[in-house]
Amino acid sequence: MQWPSKETLYTVIFGTETPAGRRFDLVLIVVILLSIGVLFLDSISAVRAQIGPLLYGLEWAFTLLFTLEYAVRIYCSQNRLAYLRSFYGLTDMLAVLPSYLVVFIPGASFLLMVRLIRVFRILRILKLIRYVNEANVLLRSLNQSRRKITVFFGSLFILVTLFGSLLYVVEGPEYGFTSIPVSIYWAIVTITTVGFGDITPQTPLGQGIAAVTMLMGYAIIAVPTGIISAELGRELRREYDSRHCPQCDKGGHERDAKFCKYCGGEMEFPSDDKKN
Amino acid sequence: MQWPSKETLYTVIFGTETPAGRRFDLVLIVVILLSIGVLFLDSISAVRAQIGPLLYGLEWAFTLLFTLEYAVRIYCSQNRLAYLRSFYGLTDMLAVLPSYLVVFIPGASFLLMVRLIRVFRILRILKLIRYVNEANVLLRSLNQSRRKITVFFGSLFILVTLFGSLLYVVEGPEYGFTSIPVSIYWAIVTITTVGFGDITPQTPLGQGIAAVTMLMGYAIIAVPTGIISAELGRELRREYDSRHCPQCDKGGHERDAKFCKYCGGEMEFPSDDKKN
Amino acid sequence: MQWPSKETLYTVIFGTETPAGRRFDLVLIVVILLSIGVLFLDSISAVRAQIGPLLYGLEWAFTLLFTLEYAVRIYCSQNRLAYLRSFYGLTDMLAVLPSYLVVFIPGASFLLMVRLIRVFRILRILKLIRYVNEANVLLRSLNQSRRKITVFFGSLFILVTLFGSLLYVVEGPEYGFTSIPVSIYWAIVTITTVGFGDITPQTPLGQGIAAVTMLMGYAIIAVPTGIISAELGRELRREYDSRHCPQCDKGGHERDAKFCKYCGGEMEFPSDDKKN
Amino acid sequence: MQWPSKETLYTVIFGTETPAGRRFDLVLIVVILLSIGVLFLDSISAVRAQIGPLLYGLEWAFTLLFTLEYAVRIYCSQNRLAYLRSFYGLTDMLAVLPSYLVVFIPGASFLLMVRLIRVFRILRILKLIRYVNEANVLLRSLNQSRRKITVFFGSLFILVTLFGSLLYVVEGPEYGFTSIPVSIYWAIVTITTVGFGDITPQTPLGQGIAAVTMLMGYAIIAVPTGIISAELGRELRREYDSRHCPQCDKGGHERDAKFCKYCGGEMEFPSDDKKN
């Protein structure tokens, strides 16, 4: 077997166009998920008591594998510094570094949690392979509504500060509202309709204010929903408008249209639909 | 009384067009609901203590009745293999099989739960009788937004993994976050705004991260809602556009329009409205 | 002071056009709210211990007042039978009847709860005075989406039956899932994201299925929201389209437009805006 | 250093156009947030035990600073009475008054909570600096849907009264439903899908009614969401329609369009985008 060239390696490891590149991505995603699974199992004390050494061995196997992959990525990058500094370069490093550090720094076992950053590594593959277009529509909508959502969260923070402080005054420490920050935490739990129930108002006045908090949370959830709905509706319309017939060049076709509704010519599909 | 022909039986049992076919469906739906009611009552220990034998008898009566119905369905099907392999053919079988199996396989009483599959049998009748068009609009919208919803759930899984792991590190087993999977379960309970309250963060840092989780869950519920709203709006517009005047053939009429708004001619109603 | 004629009485009591009619409605709404307030206070044992006799007296005063009003309404109705049989006629009767019945039927104190039906009496006044148009838009939207919402709830019932039964099998009575109906109650609490926390799954498999239930509930809330949004958007567009310029007769004007955007002529306001 | 003129002071303190005015606003917002932070820390008993005197000193320093600012604002206002009576004039006064009052009125320490009104002072700065346009779109949408939301909340109040009263009758005081107001509080907790779990129905009938309450709350959240979505969609369309090309004067351009889609001329950006 011949040793692959730097260019071939680059195409396989970074690219997704060739069959070999796709196969590599598929194997990588499975290995990442397995390594996360090992982390999960390792956190369950009953499981660790039984197969702890096995998990420890697997963990080191994955670490060495990811280290090798990281080294090859650096080796075959055209612009190494750009790769090292990129978001993906950093997650690749943070996915292996903690395992080595805990060997040298005793008691730093909390560093092992940093390995969970491997979850982010899946993003790269997801991003490259498939749902690019769909995710872009969502992200563009979120980006367009960024400022409205900021205004919404700003108002929400003022509301929870006021309601939390009110309940701190009305209920007080004897009913669990031990400080203003804790009361604001309660107000967030309540206004988002989560409602854990670990802290609940007991006085009639406190329950009345809590009821107002809930009704407000119940009603204003409509605001971010309305914002996203409106922007997403616009994005979708724009997306459809951007489909043009290759024969008569008229736009505004449905996403699943196979033929132009004006001239009957066959439509082309956008690139992300072809990939299926 | 004459024995009905195979064709007559088929029309009555599988069809919904004739009065006899509808009457059969109505009786069948009532019997199915009754048999499910018996299963429910049988699970309440106080009720079983009192009328257990009666419920047992009823259960066998329903099983025999459904077995008879299944046999007749096989008998009068034009393509028997197609029926046996179809979704409805399988649910029909699974609705009766467990009751017979538990007689032969002792201790397999969990098989009895499979009888709950009878719930699915109602679907057939609902599907045939009425809300076909409405359900289709909903299903088409869900289908159109399938990929966006996949992206949304993918992001949600990454979020709950990160927040769950964070709280496992911050709170730890002494506050109920006994392992990463349990912490992820907590993160799902929190981000979906369910908030059971069986596991709650107690440290200030944990409560702060929990507050971020809740606010995120409160805000991003807007995303699936926006997706469905936008798609459903499009589906509804398409549905209206597809109503055409039988006189002048122009489209875009309101669902409840009785006369064409362009030529004044009387409109026809879509078939699912006629059936009322 | 002259005794008012039957017609005058009718105008005052049933009408809302004259100043006297409005004043009567305003007084009536205040009296109804006061009588409901008395019912509320009477249910708080600490309050009843202190001012029980006063509340009892007030309750009888309100009952006599409503009886008088009921008698006058019957007296001045043009079509008495129609009034007696109408929704409002029945609520008027049920608002006073229980108080008399408990005198004759000892131990029937639960009948007193029927008096809460007085809440419905407010509806009449609200309906007549103000928000007619707005409520109609909402009701029309709900009515248009009636069938889709039925389909949605039908699917929801099948889902909660399945998930409830699954958790009954997986968790069983030792973790609070004492019967299938109770488990279905739990599934409803979970899928609607209420999450009381009185019954929670404890086994890993149960928590996994519960997580799926929650994510499903979190995602499908988008469906009714999308339905209502889409229908309401259509209703609003129709409402705007129905505003026509009195000069050039062109439609499609904004609700708050003061001048026609085509000919500059002054617009008339719809009747429900005039009443402010 | 020369003493600044009244006009210069006014421009710096009230204005946001000059660099000095912006710098003043930035410093002010930081000081306000710090003073709120001191209030929060002061409410945590563990923190107060340690650095109580320091917090007390800081609190007085902030009070004196805000008093000075208030005095200067009065001094340099063109219309002093208008300022004193304005919303911001009142919050400025209420931000400092309580600290002085508690010195003279012993035991009135609850007055200190009024200092939380300083949160509102941030509004002024937010309002002036940035998100004016975005907040206006949201507020206009909320204002347009004011009446529909009133109708919605009116219906909600009737619903929670009915369901709360029903559960008071069905469950009664032995299961925590101690009075009708408490039961209505429970109904609000349930219908808004908060679900604390401090009060939960235990009887089968109570759980059945609770299930209906939840499903209703789950479904009708669609109503305010639909209202806001529909109005916001209209507001956004109106906002885009109001962007006109400075060359050909045609409207309807996208918010981020850089060139006119009709004549290709360069577009101007709305004023709130320029300020970034």
PDB file of C-alpha atoms in Angstrom, chain C residues 36 39-45 48 110 113 116-117 119-120 122-123 126 130-131 133-135 137-138 142 149 152-153 156-157 160 181-182 185 188-199 216-222 224-226 228-229 232-233 236-237 239-240 254-256 272-273 276, chain D residues 140 143-152 154-155 157-159 161-162 165-166 168-169 178-182 184 186 189-202 206-208 210-212 214-231 234-235 237-238:
ATOM      1  CA  ILE C  36     -68.781  36.495  43.324  1.00  0.00           C
ATOM      2  CA  LEU C  39     -68.661  33.566  47.423  1.00  0.00           C
ATOM      3  CA  PHE C  40     -64.847  33.618  47.317  1.00  0.00           C
ATOM      4  CA  LEU C  41     -64.465  35.123  50.786  1.00  0.00           C
ATOM      5  CA  ASP C  42     -67.010  32.665  52.171  1.00  0.00           C
ATOM      6  CA  SER C  43     -64.808  29.760  51.002  1.00  0.00           C
ATOM      7  CA  ILE C  44     -61.817  30.958  53.075  1.00  0.00           C
ATOM      8  CA  SER C  45     -62.362  29.357  56.489  1.00  0.00           C
ATOM      9  CA  ARG C  48     -65.848  32.851  57.402  1.00  0.00           C
ATOM     10  CA  PHE C 110     -72.759  21.572  47.175  1.00  0.00           C
ATOM     11  CA  MET C 113     -71.321  26.051  43.942  1.00  0.00           C
ATOM     12  CA  LEU C 116     -70.577  30.411  40.486  1.00  0.00           C
ATOM     13  CA  ILE C 117     -72.506  30.295  37.264  1.00  0.00           C
ATOM     14  CA  VAL C 119     -69.542  34.403  36.316  1.00  0.00           C
ATOM     15  CA  PHE C 120     -71.246  33.629  33.014  1.00  0.00           C
ATOM     16  CA  ILE C 122     -70.744  38.904  33.033  1.00  0.00           C
ATOM     17  CA  LEU C 123     -70.388  37.498  29.546  1.00  0.00           C
ATOM     18  CA  LEU C 126     -69.149  42.143  27.954  1.00  0.00           C
ATOM     19  CA  ARG C 130     -67.566  46.339  23.770  1.00  0.00           C
ATOM     20  CA  TYR C 131     -65.215  43.799  22.410  1.00  0.00           C
ATOM     21  CA  ASN C 133     -65.640  42.683  16.924  1.00  0.00           C
ATOM     22  CA  GLU C 134     -62.371  41.487  18.448  1.00  0.00           C
ATOM     23  CA  ALA C 135     -63.974  38.451  20.081  1.00  0.00           C
ATOM     24  CA  VAL C 137     -62.362  37.607  14.928  1.00  0.00           C
ATOM     25  CA  LEU C 138     -60.949  35.211  17.526  1.00  0.00           C
ATOM     26  CA  LEU C 142     -61.123  29.151  16.242  1.00  0.00           C
ATOM     27  CA  ILE C 149     -57.728  21.299  16.242  1.00  0.00           C
ATOM     28  CA  PHE C 152     -54.633  17.607  16.731  1.00  0.00           C
ATOM     29  CA  PHE C 153     -56.408  16.624  19.946  1.00  0.00           C
ATOM     30  CA  LEU C 156     -52.713  13.936  21.276  1.00  0.00           C
ATOM     31  CA  PHE C 157     -55.107  11.490  22.958  1.00  0.00           C
ATOM     32  CA  VAL C 160     -50.868  10.190  25.796  1.00  0.00           C
ATOM     33  CA  PRO C 181     -55.632   6.066  33.854  1.00  0.00           C
ATOM     34  CA  VAL C 182     -53.201   7.569  36.408  1.00  0.00           C
ATOM     35  CA  TYR C 185     -52.924  11.606  33.620  1.00  0.00           C
ATOM     36  CA  ILE C 188     -51.013  14.656  29.955  1.00  0.00           C
ATOM     37  CA  VAL C 189     -49.231  16.541  32.763  1.00  0.00           C
ATOM     38  CA  THR C 190     -45.931  15.891  30.954  1.00  0.00           C
ATOM     39  CA  ILE C 191     -46.854  16.400  27.305  1.00  0.00           C
ATOM     40  CA  THR C 192     -48.537  19.735  28.067  1.00  0.00           C
ATOM     41  CA  THR C 193     -45.259  20.749  29.816  1.00  0.00           C
ATOM     42  CA  VAL C 194     -47.128  21.384  33.096  1.00  0.00           C
ATOM     43  CA  GLY C 195     -44.949  18.930  35.048  1.00  0.00           C
ATOM     44  CA  PHE C 196     -46.388  18.884  38.591  1.00  0.00           C
ATOM     45  CA  GLY C 197     -43.739  16.456  39.790  1.00  0.00           C
ATOM     46  CA  ASP C 198     -46.095  14.470  42.050  1.00  0.00           C
ATOM     47  CA  ILE C 199     -45.466  11.408  39.858  1.00  0.00           C
ATOM     48  CA  MET C 216     -42.784  15.669  21.659  1.00  0.00           C
ATOM     49  CA  GLY C 217     -44.964  17.964  23.768  1.00  0.00           C
ATOM     50  CA  TYR C 218     -42.438  20.759  23.324  1.00  0.00           C
ATOM     51  CA  ALA C 219     -42.425  20.334  19.553  1.00  0.00           C
ATOM     52  CA  ILE C 220     -46.112  19.690  18.823  1.00  0.00           C
ATOM     53  CA  ILE C 221     -47.321  22.728  20.728  1.00  0.00           C
ATOM     54  CA  ALA C 222     -46.193  24.353  17.501  1.00  0.00           C
ATOM     55  CA  PRO C 224     -52.096  24.398  17.348  1.00  0.00           C
ATOM     56  CA  THR C 225     -50.111  27.622  17.445  1.00  0.00           C
ATOM     57  CA  GLY C 226     -49.352  27.370  13.758  1.00  0.00           C
ATOM     58  CA  ILE C 228     -54.329  29.577  14.937  1.00  0.00           C
ATOM     59  CA  SER C 229     -51.619  31.900  13.597  1.00  0.00           C
ATOM     60  CA  LEU C 232     -55.867  34.519  12.411  1.00  0.00           C
ATOM     61  CA  GLY C 233     -53.576  36.014   9.783  1.00  0.00           C
ATOM     62  CA  LEU C 236     -57.059  39.882   9.926  1.00  0.00           C
ATOM     63  CA  ARG C 237     -56.362  40.277   6.209  1.00  0.00           C
ATOM     64  CA  GLU C 239     -60.941  42.314   8.160  1.00  0.00           C
ATOM     65  CA  TYR C 240     -58.664  44.930   6.580  1.00  0.00           C
ATOM     66  CA  GLU C 254     -55.177  49.636   7.378  1.00  0.00           C
ATOM     67  CA  ARG C 255     -57.291  49.514  10.497  1.00  0.00           C
ATOM     68  CA  ASP C 256     -55.961  52.829  11.753  1.00  0.00           C
ATOM     69  CA  ASP C 272     -66.713  49.279  17.324  1.00  0.00           C
ATOM     70  CA  ASP C 273     -63.997  51.958  17.153  1.00  0.00           C
ATOM     71  CA  ASN C 276     -64.565  54.425  22.638  1.00  0.00           C
TER      72      ASN C 276
ATOM     73  CA  ARG D 140     -46.938  48.898  18.139  1.00  0.00           C
ATOM     74  CA  ASN D 143     -50.789  47.976  21.057  1.00  0.00           C
ATOM     75  CA  GLN D 144     -52.602  46.888  17.904  1.00  0.00           C
ATOM     76  CA  SER D 145     -53.491  43.556  19.504  1.00  0.00           C
ATOM     77  CA  ARG D 146     -54.395  45.185  22.856  1.00  0.00           C
ATOM     78  CA  ARG D 147     -58.103  44.513  22.531  1.00  0.00           C
ATOM     79  CA  LYS D 148     -57.729  40.936  21.332  1.00  0.00           C
ATOM     80  CA  ILE D 149     -55.380  40.234  24.239  1.00  0.00           C
ATOM     81  CA  THR D 150     -57.909  41.793  26.629  1.00  0.00           C
ATOM     82  CA  VAL D 151     -60.592  39.477  25.270  1.00  0.00           C
ATOM     83  CA  PHE D 152     -58.182  36.555  25.649  1.00  0.00           C
ATOM     84  CA  GLY D 154     -61.030  37.976  30.038  1.00  0.00           C
ATOM     85  CA  SER D 155     -61.842  34.475  28.797  1.00  0.00           C
ATOM     86  CA  PHE D 157     -60.108  34.633  33.962  1.00  0.00           C
ATOM     87  CA  ILE D 158     -63.529  33.084  33.505  1.00  0.00           C
ATOM     88  CA  LEU D 159     -61.899  29.724  32.720  1.00  0.00           C
ATOM     89  CA  THR D 161     -62.508  30.804  38.020  1.00  0.00           C
ATOM     90  CA  LEU D 162     -64.640  27.930  36.766  1.00  0.00           C
ATOM     91  CA  SER D 165     -64.088  26.445  41.766  1.00  0.00           C
ATOM     92  CA  LEU D 166     -64.761  23.010  40.292  1.00  0.00           C
ATOM     93  CA  TYR D 168     -62.444  23.284  45.177  1.00  0.00           C
ATOM     94  CA  VAL D 169     -65.747  21.387  45.138  1.00  0.00           C
ATOM     95  CA  THR D 178     -58.308  25.130  50.981  1.00  0.00           C
ATOM     96  CA  SER D 179     -60.434  27.921  49.474  1.00  0.00           C
ATOM     97  CA  ILE D 180     -61.716  29.172  46.128  1.00  0.00           C
ATOM     98  CA  PRO D 181     -58.962  31.824  45.768  1.00  0.00           C
ATOM     99  CA  VAL D 182     -56.296  29.174  46.450  1.00  0.00           C
ATOM    100  CA  ILE D 184     -58.036  29.656  41.348  1.00  0.00           C
ATOM    101  CA  TRP D 186     -53.877  26.452  41.362  1.00  0.00           C
ATOM    102  CA  VAL D 189     -50.518  27.599  37.865  1.00  0.00           C
ATOM    103  CA  THR D 190     -51.960  24.747  35.799  1.00  0.00           C
ATOM    104  CA  ILE D 191     -53.470  26.523  32.795  1.00  0.00           C
ATOM    105  CA  THR D 192     -50.265  28.502  32.215  1.00  0.00           C
ATOM    106  CA  THR D 193     -48.419  25.126  32.235  1.00  0.00           C
ATOM    107  CA  VAL D 194     -46.188  26.292  35.131  1.00  0.00           C
ATOM    108  CA  GLY D 195     -47.202  23.373  37.365  1.00  0.00           C
ATOM    109  CA  PHE D 196     -45.390  23.951  40.683  1.00  0.00           C
ATOM    110  CA  GLY D 197     -46.779  20.753  42.151  1.00  0.00           C
ATOM    111  CA  ASP D 198     -47.313  22.195  45.657  1.00  0.00           C
ATOM    112  CA  ILE D 199     -51.056  21.594  45.216  1.00  0.00           C
ATOM    113  CA  THR D 200     -52.092  18.620  43.066  1.00  0.00           C
ATOM    114  CA  PRO D 201     -55.422  16.831  42.621  1.00  0.00           C
ATOM    115  CA  GLN D 202     -55.547  13.345  44.142  1.00  0.00           C
ATOM    116  CA  GLY D 206     -60.091  15.967  40.160  1.00  0.00           C
ATOM    117  CA  GLN D 207     -57.291  14.584  38.004  1.00  0.00           C
ATOM    118  CA  GLY D 208     -59.681  14.318  35.069  1.00  0.00           C
ATOM    119  CA  ALA D 210     -57.079  18.935  35.875  1.00  0.00           C
ATOM    120  CA  ALA D 211     -56.228  17.111  32.624  1.00  0.00           C
ATOM    121  CA  VAL D 212     -58.876  19.142  30.799  1.00  0.00           C
ATOM    122  CA  MET D 214     -53.962  21.469  31.126  1.00  0.00           C
ATOM    123  CA  LEU D 215     -55.037  20.525  27.614  1.00  0.00           C
ATOM    124  CA  MET D 216     -56.990  23.765  27.418  1.00  0.00           C
ATOM    125  CA  GLY D 217     -53.985  25.767  28.603  1.00  0.00           C
ATOM    126  CA  TYR D 218     -51.793  23.890  26.146  1.00  0.00           C
ATOM    127  CA  ALA D 219     -54.114  24.651  23.250  1.00  0.00           C
ATOM    128  CA  ILE D 220     -55.129  28.248  23.986  1.00  0.00           C
ATOM    129  CA  ILE D 221     -51.557  29.476  24.352  1.00  0.00           C
ATOM    130  CA  ALA D 222     -51.857  29.384  20.589  1.00  0.00           C
ATOM    131  CA  VAL D 223     -54.299  32.301  20.727  1.00  0.00           C
ATOM    132  CA  PRO D 224     -52.025  35.106  22.052  1.00  0.00           C
ATOM    133  CA  THR D 225     -49.184  33.682  19.973  1.00  0.00           C
ATOM    134  CA  GLY D 226     -51.317  33.745  16.864  1.00  0.00           C
ATOM    135  CA  ILE D 227     -52.466  37.297  17.620  1.00  0.00           C
ATOM    136  CA  ILE D 228     -48.930  38.615  18.092  1.00  0.00           C
ATOM    137  CA  SER D 229     -47.604  36.685  15.076  1.00  0.00           C
ATOM    138  CA  ALA D 230     -50.295  38.053  12.807  1.00  0.00           C
ATOM    139  CA  GLU D 231     -49.870  41.662  14.004  1.00  0.00           C
ATOM    140  CA  ARG D 234     -48.217  43.129   9.399  1.00  0.00           C
ATOM    141  CA  GLU D 235     -45.913  45.545  11.258  1.00  0.00           C
ATOM    142  CA  ARG D 237     -44.456  44.295   6.136  1.00  0.00           C
ATOM    143  CA  ARG D 238     -45.363  47.899   6.829  1.00  0.00           C
TER     144      ARG D 238
END
